[in-house]
């Protein structure tokens, strides 16, 4: 907490916080991605929030690996012919400005109205590389989200949905309902999301939830089943890439994590292991 009120005032402030890590990676001479907009988007408030978080520096590698993996999945899916990306809870993500993407690709960002206006203002003189639309929507309104998603995906033949930094904040019931709804939109064929193990969830709950106090948000989701949680909602895990292994490959890990990264890992249930992965899900009814 700062002396003038809670640092994280609402859930959208978490977007400022995450943008700081993209700015920090961008500053490195050996950056694995560059986001030239991140520093401006995060602003001073983002930096204050990042500094207030426990293990802020020691965990930078995890944020870098997360962005790197989402970028990789998006690039691969674009190469495989998706014609629409729907970024739910897009926050201050600047992929449509910073990635190499076909000009013909449609990209839709969905988030709450205030964070989208803040972003729009900062990026107003910048030009996205593909066709970009922004939609202000409260994703917790299930009927509205279903209506809007169906409308947005009309005309797309093969769409990818990404949720980066969203489902960790939802309950298992809420994630299940979202998975079911996304499976019901015909054009949505693939979904990229990040997933924590129950063990990691407990650690993050201890360190991060107290910092989120002012926002009403808390981290909640780390299913026992791992990526197989999504099977009963119409989604099959197609590719699961561990954050730790990726951090090791990118040579970003502090010493104690390097030792952990040497252990073999399973892609299914993780139990009490502190594990996080970025997962590509394939809709069961899609080709
Ligand atoms: C941790 S940030 C992640 C932002 C971005 N995806 C990234 O990785 O940088 C979480 C985002 O979820 C958005 N969000 C949370 N609840 C939401 C809701 N009910 N409707 C729309 N957006 C929501 C917040 O506004 C915020 O931008």
mmCIF file of C-alpha atoms and ligand atoms in Angstrom:
data_model
loop_
_atom_site.group_PDB
_atom_site.id
_atom_site.type_symbol
_atom_site.label_atom_id
_atom_site.label_comp_id
_atom_site.label_asym_id
_atom_site.label_seq_id
_atom_site.Cartn_x
_atom_site.Cartn_y
_atom_site.Cartn_z
ATOM 1 C CA UNK A 1 0.000 0.000 0.000
ATOM 2 C CA UNK A 2 1.200 3.541 -0.664
ATOM 3 C CA UNK A 3 0.534 6.447 1.648
ATOM 4 C CA UNK A 4 -2.248 7.742 -0.627
ATOM 5 C CA UNK A 5 -4.403 4.662 -0.926
ATOM 6 C CA UNK A 6 -4.084 1.189 -2.384
ATOM 7 C CA UNK A 7 -1.566 0.828 -5.194
ATOM 8 C CA UNK A 8 -3.772 -1.629 -7.032
ATOM 9 C CA UNK A 9 -7.124 0.190 -7.113
ATOM 10 C CA UNK A 10 -8.924 -2.178 -9.428
ATOM 11 C CA UNK A 11 -8.315 -5.279 -11.528
ATOM 12 C CA UNK A 12 -7.209 -3.208 -14.528
ATOM 13 C CA UNK A 13 -4.235 -1.875 -12.552
ATOM 14 C CA UNK A 14 -2.757 -5.371 -12.879
ATOM 15 C CA UNK A 15 -2.317 -4.531 -16.584
ATOM 16 C CA UNK A 16 0.029 -1.650 -15.659
ATOM 17 C CA UNK A 17 2.017 -4.020 -13.478
ATOM 18 C CA UNK A 18 2.494 -6.670 -16.200
ATOM 19 C CA UNK A 19 3.531 -4.050 -18.778
ATOM 20 C CA UNK A 20 6.513 -3.183 -16.545
ATOM 21 C CA UNK A 21 8.010 -6.634 -17.119
ATOM 22 C CA UNK A 22 7.697 -6.238 -20.877
ATOM 23 C CA UNK A 23 9.494 -2.903 -20.562
ATOM 24 C CA UNK A 24 12.262 -4.496 -18.466
ATOM 25 C CA UNK A 25 12.802 -7.284 -20.994
ATOM 26 C CA UNK A 26 12.840 -4.725 -23.816
ATOM 27 C CA UNK A 27 15.656 -2.849 -22.061
ATOM 28 C CA UNK A 28 17.952 -5.899 -22.112
ATOM 29 C CA UNK A 29 20.540 -6.090 -24.879
ATOM 30 C CA UNK A 30 19.620 -9.786 -25.329
ATOM 31 C CA UNK A 31 15.822 -9.258 -25.178
ATOM 32 C CA UNK A 32 13.788 -12.202 -26.481
ATOM 33 C CA UNK A 33 11.049 -9.776 -27.597
ATOM 34 C CA UNK A 34 10.811 -6.018 -27.739
ATOM 35 C CA UNK A 35 7.810 -3.971 -26.755
ATOM 36 C CA UNK A 36 8.727 -0.327 -27.379
ATOM 37 C CA UNK A 37 5.339 0.803 -26.008
ATOM 38 C CA UNK A 38 5.449 -1.021 -22.687
ATOM 39 C CA UNK A 39 7.291 1.636 -20.672
ATOM 40 C CA UNK A 40 4.866 4.394 -21.682
ATOM 41 C CA UNK A 41 1.853 2.163 -21.123
ATOM 42 C CA UNK A 42 2.998 0.984 -17.684
ATOM 43 C CA UNK A 43 3.751 4.539 -16.567
ATOM 44 C CA UNK A 44 5.020 5.491 -13.157
ATOM 45 C CA UNK A 45 2.150 3.779 -11.419
ATOM 46 C CA UNK A 46 3.002 0.453 -13.063
ATOM 47 C CA UNK A 47 6.583 0.761 -11.825
ATOM 48 C CA UNK A 48 5.383 1.540 -8.282
ATOM 49 C CA UNK A 49 3.113 -1.509 -8.317
ATOM 50 C CA UNK A 50 5.896 -3.784 -9.636
ATOM 51 C CA UNK A 51 8.294 -2.547 -6.956
ATOM 52 C CA UNK A 52 5.720 -3.197 -4.233
ATOM 53 C CA UNK A 53 5.362 -6.852 -5.239
ATOM 54 C CA UNK A 54 7.358 -9.470 -3.359
ATOM 55 C CA UNK A 55 10.040 -11.133 -5.517
ATOM 56 C CA UNK A 56 9.533 -8.434 -8.173
ATOM 57 C CA UNK A 57 13.012 -8.796 -9.689
ATOM 58 C CA UNK A 58 13.602 -12.452 -8.928
ATOM 59 C CA UNK A 59 10.498 -13.405 -10.932
ATOM 60 C CA UNK A 60 11.140 -11.217 -14.010
ATOM 61 C CA UNK A 61 12.154 -14.357 -15.914
ATOM 62 C CA UNK A 62 8.634 -15.815 -15.566
ATOM 63 C CA UNK A 63 7.000 -12.776 -17.167
ATOM 64 C CA UNK A 64 9.551 -12.747 -19.987
ATOM 65 C CA UNK A 65 8.975 -16.463 -20.629
ATOM 66 C CA UNK A 66 5.201 -15.976 -20.547
ATOM 67 C CA UNK A 67 5.234 -13.197 -23.157
ATOM 68 C CA UNK A 68 7.748 -15.115 -25.265
ATOM 69 C CA UNK A 69 5.548 -18.232 -25.272
ATOM 70 C CA UNK A 70 2.328 -16.360 -26.074
ATOM 71 C CA UNK A 71 4.188 -14.611 -28.940
ATOM 72 C CA UNK A 72 5.453 -17.976 -30.220
ATOM 73 C CA UNK A 73 1.991 -19.556 -30.159
ATOM 74 C CA UNK A 74 0.438 -16.550 -31.896
ATOM 75 C CA UNK A 75 3.098 -16.589 -34.648
ATOM 76 C CA UNK A 76 2.702 -20.321 -35.178
ATOM 77 C CA UNK A 77 -1.082 -20.095 -35.355
ATOM 78 C CA UNK A 78 -0.880 -17.213 -37.821
ATOM 79 C CA UNK A 79 1.421 -19.333 -39.979
ATOM 80 C CA UNK A 80 -1.135 -22.125 -39.788
ATOM 81 C CA UNK A 81 -3.803 -19.872 -41.261
ATOM 82 C CA UNK A 82 -5.905 -18.318 -38.505
ATOM 83 C CA UNK A 83 -7.633 -15.177 -39.758
ATOM 84 C CA UNK A 84 -8.744 -13.653 -36.430
ATOM 85 C CA UNK A 85 -7.188 -13.243 -32.977
ATOM 86 C CA UNK A 86 -9.475 -12.370 -30.076
ATOM 87 C CA UNK A 87 -7.485 -11.183 -27.063
ATOM 88 C CA UNK A 88 -9.752 -11.370 -24.014
ATOM 89 C CA UNK A 89 -8.562 -9.130 -21.142
ATOM 90 C CA UNK A 90 -5.997 -7.608 -23.506
ATOM 91 C CA UNK A 91 -4.954 -4.946 -21.002
ATOM 92 C CA UNK A 92 -1.926 -3.016 -22.288
ATOM 93 C CA UNK A 93 -0.743 -5.728 -24.639
ATOM 94 C CA UNK A 94 0.729 -4.179 -27.807
ATOM 95 C CA UNK A 95 1.157 -7.261 -30.021
ATOM 96 C CA UNK A 96 -0.772 -5.747 -32.970
ATOM 97 C CA UNK A 97 1.835 -2.936 -32.992
ATOM 98 C CA UNK A 98 5.041 -4.806 -32.223
ATOM 99 C CA UNK A 99 4.785 -8.265 -33.803
ATOM 100 C CA UNK A 100 5.289 -9.274 -37.428
ATOM 101 C CA UNK A 101 1.747 -10.100 -38.519
ATOM 102 C CA UNK A 102 -0.044 -10.128 -41.893
ATOM 103 C CA UNK A 103 -1.839 -6.852 -42.662
ATOM 104 C CA UNK A 104 -4.940 -8.914 -43.504
ATOM 105 C CA UNK A 105 -5.172 -10.413 -39.990
ATOM 106 C CA UNK A 106 -8.081 -9.179 -37.848
ATOM 107 C CA UNK A 107 -7.204 -8.618 -34.191
ATOM 108 C CA UNK A 108 -9.795 -7.787 -31.535
ATOM 109 C CA UNK A 109 -8.961 -6.610 -28.029
ATOM 110 C CA UNK A 110 -11.568 -6.950 -25.299
ATOM 111 C CA UNK A 111 -11.229 -5.401 -21.849
ATOM 112 C CA UNK A 112 -12.966 -3.043 -19.421
ATOM 113 C CA UNK A 113 -13.681 0.479 -20.731
ATOM 114 C CA UNK A 114 -11.272 2.526 -18.564
ATOM 115 C CA UNK A 115 -8.122 0.579 -19.371
ATOM 116 C CA UNK A 116 -9.004 0.579 -23.084
ATOM 117 C CA UNK A 117 -9.463 4.377 -23.151
ATOM 118 C CA UNK A 118 -6.191 4.835 -21.261
ATOM 119 C CA UNK A 119 -4.413 2.632 -23.816
ATOM 120 C CA UNK A 120 -6.104 4.261 -26.789
ATOM 121 C CA UNK A 121 -4.964 7.676 -25.610
ATOM 122 C CA UNK A 122 -1.318 6.581 -25.247
ATOM 123 C CA UNK A 123 -1.212 4.741 -28.581
ATOM 124 C CA UNK A 124 -3.280 7.239 -30.553
ATOM 125 C CA UNK A 125 -0.400 8.239 -32.884
ATOM 126 C CA UNK A 126 0.837 4.676 -33.420
ATOM 127 C CA UNK A 127 -0.210 2.400 -36.257
ATOM 128 C CA UNK A 128 -1.011 -1.286 -35.764
ATOM 129 C CA UNK A 129 0.420 -3.654 -38.369
ATOM 130 C CA UNK A 130 -2.875 -5.507 -38.831
ATOM 131 C CA UNK A 131 -6.560 -4.639 -38.604
ATOM 132 C CA UNK A 132 -7.294 -3.807 -34.948
ATOM 133 C CA UNK A 133 -10.623 -3.337 -33.158
ATOM 134 C CA UNK A 134 -11.190 -2.662 -29.458
ATOM 135 C CA UNK A 135 -14.312 -3.705 -27.601
ATOM 136 C CA UNK A 136 -15.145 -2.504 -24.096
ATOM 137 C CA UNK A 137 -16.917 -5.317 -22.301
ATOM 138 C CA UNK A 138 -17.246 -6.713 -18.799
ATOM 139 C CA UNK A 139 -16.364 -10.348 -19.386
ATOM 140 C CA UNK A 140 -18.101 -11.383 -16.183
ATOM 141 C CA UNK A 141 -21.448 -10.610 -17.870
ATOM 142 C CA UNK A 142 -21.974 -14.037 -19.391
ATOM 143 C CA UNK A 143 -24.920 -13.236 -21.662
ATOM 144 C CA UNK A 144 -23.252 -10.105 -23.035
ATOM 145 C CA UNK A 145 -19.928 -11.836 -23.596
ATOM 146 C CA UNK A 146 -21.570 -14.670 -25.518
ATOM 147 C CA UNK A 147 -23.529 -12.257 -27.689
ATOM 148 C CA UNK A 148 -20.497 -10.061 -28.380
ATOM 149 C CA UNK A 149 -18.140 -12.977 -29.088
ATOM 150 C CA UNK A 150 -20.544 -14.533 -31.572
ATOM 151 C CA UNK A 151 -20.964 -11.216 -33.362
ATOM 152 C CA UNK A 152 -17.225 -10.473 -33.404
ATOM 153 C CA UNK A 153 -16.355 -13.875 -34.846
ATOM 154 C CA UNK A 154 -18.906 -13.701 -37.675
ATOM 155 C CA UNK A 155 -17.092 -13.951 -40.999
ATOM 156 C CA UNK A 156 -13.954 -15.510 -39.500
ATOM 157 C CA UNK A 157 -13.120 -19.013 -40.669
ATOM 158 C CA UNK A 158 -10.513 -19.987 -38.077
ATOM 159 C CA UNK A 159 -10.033 -17.842 -34.986
ATOM 160 C CA UNK A 160 -7.620 -17.978 -32.061
ATOM 161 C CA UNK A 161 -8.612 -16.713 -28.623
ATOM 162 C CA UNK A 162 -5.939 -15.723 -26.134
ATOM 163 C CA UNK A 163 -6.387 -15.077 -22.423
ATOM 164 C CA UNK A 164 -3.144 -13.929 -20.833
ATOM 165 C CA UNK A 165 -3.342 -13.068 -17.150
ATOM 166 C CA UNK A 166 -7.097 -13.584 -16.898
ATOM 167 C CA UNK A 167 -8.137 -17.036 -15.773
ATOM 168 C CA UNK A 168 -5.811 -17.078 -12.751
ATOM 169 C CA UNK A 169 -8.209 -14.515 -11.242
ATOM 170 C CA UNK A 170 -11.351 -16.617 -11.857
ATOM 171 C CA UNK A 171 -12.905 -19.481 -9.911
ATOM 172 C CA UNK A 172 -12.993 -22.986 -11.429
ATOM 173 C CA UNK A 173 -16.742 -22.510 -12.103
ATOM 174 C CA UNK A 174 -16.108 -19.228 -13.910
ATOM 175 C CA UNK A 175 -13.297 -20.716 -15.987
ATOM 176 C CA UNK A 176 -15.501 -23.721 -16.840
ATOM 177 C CA UNK A 177 -18.338 -21.437 -17.969
ATOM 178 C CA UNK A 178 -15.939 -19.397 -20.079
ATOM 179 C CA UNK A 179 -14.470 -22.543 -21.657
ATOM 180 C CA UNK A 180 -17.959 -23.786 -22.478
ATOM 181 C CA UNK A 181 -18.974 -20.453 -23.992
ATOM 182 C CA UNK A 182 -15.825 -20.181 -26.095
ATOM 183 C CA UNK A 183 -16.349 -23.743 -27.341
ATOM 184 C CA UNK A 184 -19.838 -22.675 -28.468
ATOM 185 C CA UNK A 185 -18.527 -20.022 -30.885
ATOM 186 C CA UNK A 186 -18.068 -21.915 -34.186
ATOM 187 C CA UNK A 187 -15.103 -19.926 -35.569
ATOM 188 C CA UNK A 188 -13.003 -20.234 -32.389
ATOM 189 C CA UNK A 189 -10.699 -23.193 -33.068
ATOM 190 C CA UNK A 190 -7.745 -22.606 -30.752
ATOM 191 C CA UNK A 191 -7.199 -21.091 -27.298
ATOM 192 C CA UNK A 192 -3.898 -20.075 -25.694
ATOM 193 C CA UNK A 193 -3.903 -19.572 -21.932
ATOM 194 C CA UNK A 194 -1.572 -19.838 -18.968
ATOM 195 C CA UNK A 195 -2.144 -22.354 -16.241
ATOM 196 C CA UNK A 196 -0.796 -22.733 -12.700
ATOM 197 C CA UNK A 197 -0.523 -25.921 -10.650
ATOM 198 C CA UNK A 198 -2.293 -26.095 -7.248
ATOM 199 C CA UNK A 199 1.175 -25.820 -5.647
ATOM 200 C CA UNK A 200 2.075 -22.627 -7.484
ATOM 201 C CA UNK A 201 -1.393 -21.212 -6.879
ATOM 202 C CA UNK A 202 -0.917 -21.564 -3.114
ATOM 203 C CA UNK A 203 2.447 -19.772 -3.294
ATOM 204 C CA UNK A 204 1.066 -16.936 -5.412
ATOM 205 C CA UNK A 205 -1.996 -16.618 -3.185
ATOM 206 C CA UNK A 206 0.266 -16.083 -0.178
ATOM 207 C CA UNK A 207 2.491 -13.499 -1.818
ATOM 208 C CA UNK A 208 0.210 -11.662 -4.252
ATOM 209 C CA UNK A 209 -3.326 -11.769 -2.829
ATOM 210 C CA UNK A 210 -2.530 -9.381 0.068
ATOM 211 C CA UNK A 211 -1.169 -6.868 -2.492
ATOM 212 C CA UNK A 212 -4.381 -7.088 -4.520
ATOM 213 C CA UNK A 213 -6.498 -6.108 -1.531
ATOM 214 C CA UNK A 214 -7.781 -2.746 -2.827
ATOM 215 C CA UNK A 215 -8.906 -4.185 -6.156
ATOM 216 C CA UNK A 216 -11.266 -6.880 -4.895
ATOM 217 C CA UNK A 217 -9.349 -9.318 -7.121
ATOM 218 C CA UNK A 218 -7.525 -12.411 -5.937
ATOM 219 C CA UNK A 219 -5.795 -15.303 -7.635
ATOM 220 C CA UNK A 220 -7.942 -18.440 -7.523
ATOM 221 C CA UNK A 221 -7.413 -20.882 -10.368
ATOM 222 C CA UNK A 222 -4.978 -23.800 -10.382
ATOM 223 C CA UNK A 223 -6.898 -27.008 -11.142
ATOM 224 C CA UNK A 224 -5.778 -30.451 -9.905
ATOM 225 C CA UNK A 225 -6.299 -31.942 -13.377
ATOM 226 C CA UNK A 226 -3.897 -29.488 -15.038
ATOM 227 C CA UNK A 227 -4.610 -28.816 -18.729
ATOM 228 C CA UNK A 228 -7.035 -31.771 -18.795
ATOM 229 C CA UNK A 229 -9.453 -29.572 -16.783
ATOM 230 C CA UNK A 230 -10.621 -28.202 -20.150
ATOM 231 C CA UNK A 231 -11.518 -31.587 -21.715
ATOM 232 C CA UNK A 232 -15.030 -31.671 -20.272
ATOM 233 C CA UNK A 233 -15.761 -28.238 -21.739
ATOM 234 C CA UNK A 234 -14.857 -29.173 -25.324
ATOM 235 C CA UNK A 235 -11.134 -28.314 -25.412
ATOM 236 C CA UNK A 236 -8.161 -30.702 -25.707
ATOM 237 C CA UNK A 237 -4.603 -29.695 -24.757
ATOM 238 C CA UNK A 238 -2.569 -29.724 -27.981
ATOM 239 C CA UNK A 239 0.699 -28.243 -26.718
ATOM 240 C CA UNK A 240 1.861 -27.471 -23.182
ATOM 241 C CA UNK A 241 5.063 -25.461 -22.703
ATOM 242 C CA UNK A 242 6.487 -25.072 -19.222
ATOM 243 C CA UNK A 243 7.502 -21.611 -18.070
ATOM 244 C CA UNK A 244 10.434 -22.986 -16.092
ATOM 245 C CA UNK A 245 11.856 -25.015 -18.996
ATOM 246 C CA UNK A 246 11.410 -22.020 -21.291
ATOM 247 C CA UNK A 247 13.092 -19.718 -18.758
ATOM 248 C CA UNK A 248 16.034 -22.173 -18.712
ATOM 249 C CA UNK A 249 16.201 -22.312 -22.516
ATOM 250 C CA UNK A 250 16.161 -18.512 -22.693
ATOM 251 C CA UNK A 251 18.910 -18.386 -20.023
ATOM 252 C CA UNK A 252 16.830 -16.217 -17.756
ATOM 253 C CA UNK A 253 16.723 -18.326 -14.583
ATOM 254 C CA UNK A 254 18.306 -17.346 -11.243
ATOM 255 C CA UNK A 255 20.474 -20.101 -9.726
ATOM 256 C CA UNK A 256 17.865 -21.880 -7.525
ATOM 257 C CA UNK A 257 15.425 -22.132 -10.421
ATOM 258 C CA UNK A 258 18.157 -23.536 -12.689
ATOM 259 C CA UNK A 259 18.438 -26.557 -10.422
ATOM 260 C CA UNK A 260 14.664 -27.066 -10.432
ATOM 261 C CA UNK A 261 14.599 -26.822 -14.225
ATOM 262 C CA UNK A 262 16.859 -29.887 -14.456
ATOM 263 C CA UNK A 263 14.117 -32.109 -13.010
ATOM 264 C CA UNK A 264 12.009 -34.038 -15.520
ATOM 265 C CA UNK A 265 8.444 -32.799 -15.741
ATOM 266 C CA UNK A 266 5.088 -34.298 -16.578
ATOM 267 C CA UNK A 267 2.584 -32.398 -18.697
ATOM 268 C CA UNK A 268 -0.446 -33.652 -16.761
ATOM 269 C CA UNK A 269 -1.181 -33.320 -13.045
ATOM 270 C CA UNK A 270 1.423 -31.316 -11.137
ATOM 271 C CA UNK A 271 0.047 -31.395 -7.600
ATOM 272 C CA UNK A 272 2.139 -29.432 -5.135
ATOM 273 C CA UNK A 273 4.955 -28.695 -7.607
ATOM 274 C CA UNK A 274 5.240 -24.985 -8.362
ATOM 275 C CA UNK A 275 4.507 -25.317 -12.077
ATOM 276 C CA UNK A 276 3.128 -22.971 -14.664
ATOM 277 C CA UNK A 277 2.716 -23.466 -18.387
ATOM 278 C CA UNK A 278 1.346 -21.784 -21.444
ATOM 279 C CA UNK A 279 -1.094 -24.150 -23.120
ATOM 280 C CA UNK A 280 -2.511 -24.362 -26.606
ATOM 281 C CA UNK A 281 -5.988 -25.908 -26.540
ATOM 282 C CA UNK A 282 -7.707 -27.286 -29.599
ATOM 283 C CA UNK A 283 -11.477 -27.319 -29.866
ATOM 284 C CA UNK A 284 -12.643 -30.921 -30.013
ATOM 285 C CA UNK A 285 -15.111 -30.203 -32.803
ATOM 286 C CA UNK A 286 -12.573 -28.237 -34.900
ATOM 287 C CA UNK A 287 -10.154 -29.578 -37.510
HETATM 288 C C1 LIG B 1 -3.088 -9.129 -15.423
HETATM 289 S S1 LIG B 1 -3.904 -8.080 -16.561
HETATM 290 C C2 LIG B 1 -3.398 -8.865 -18.061
HETATM 291 C C3 LIG B 1 -3.464 -7.937 -19.232
HETATM 292 C C4 LIG B 1 -2.823 -8.479 -20.530
HETATM 293 N N1 LIG B 1 -3.508 -9.633 -21.017
HETATM 294 C C5 LIG B 1 -1.363 -8.762 -20.320
HETATM 295 O O1 LIG B 1 -0.990 -9.939 -20.230
HETATM 296 O O2 LIG B 1 -0.594 -7.824 -20.239
HETATM 297 C C6 LIG B 1 -5.605 -8.588 -16.373
HETATM 298 C C7 LIG B 1 -6.549 -7.867 -17.333
HETATM 299 O O3 LIG B 1 -7.838 -8.455 -17.192
HETATM 300 C C8 LIG B 1 -8.796 -7.455 -17.355
HETATM 301 N N2 LIG B 1 -10.064 -7.902 -16.774
HETATM 302 C C9 LIG B 1 -10.239 -8.415 -15.545
HETATM 303 N N3 LIG B 1 -11.542 -8.671 -15.319
HETATM 304 C C10 LIG B 1 -12.199 -8.321 -16.456
HETATM 305 C C11 LIG B 1 -13.567 -8.348 -16.844
HETATM 306 N N4 LIG B 1 -14.517 -8.768 -16.018
HETATM 307 N N5 LIG B 1 -13.881 -7.926 -18.078
HETATM 308 C C12 LIG B 1 -12.918 -7.486 -18.937
HETATM 309 N N6 LIG B 1 -11.599 -7.440 -18.606
HETATM 310 C C13 LIG B 1 -11.248 -7.849 -17.398
HETATM 311 C C14 LIG B 1 -8.191 -6.281 -16.619
HETATM 312 O O4 LIG B 1 -8.792 -5.049 -16.949
HETATM 313 C C15 LIG B 1 -6.732 -6.390 -17.029
HETATM 314 O O5 LIG B 1 -6.470 -5.625 -18.189
#
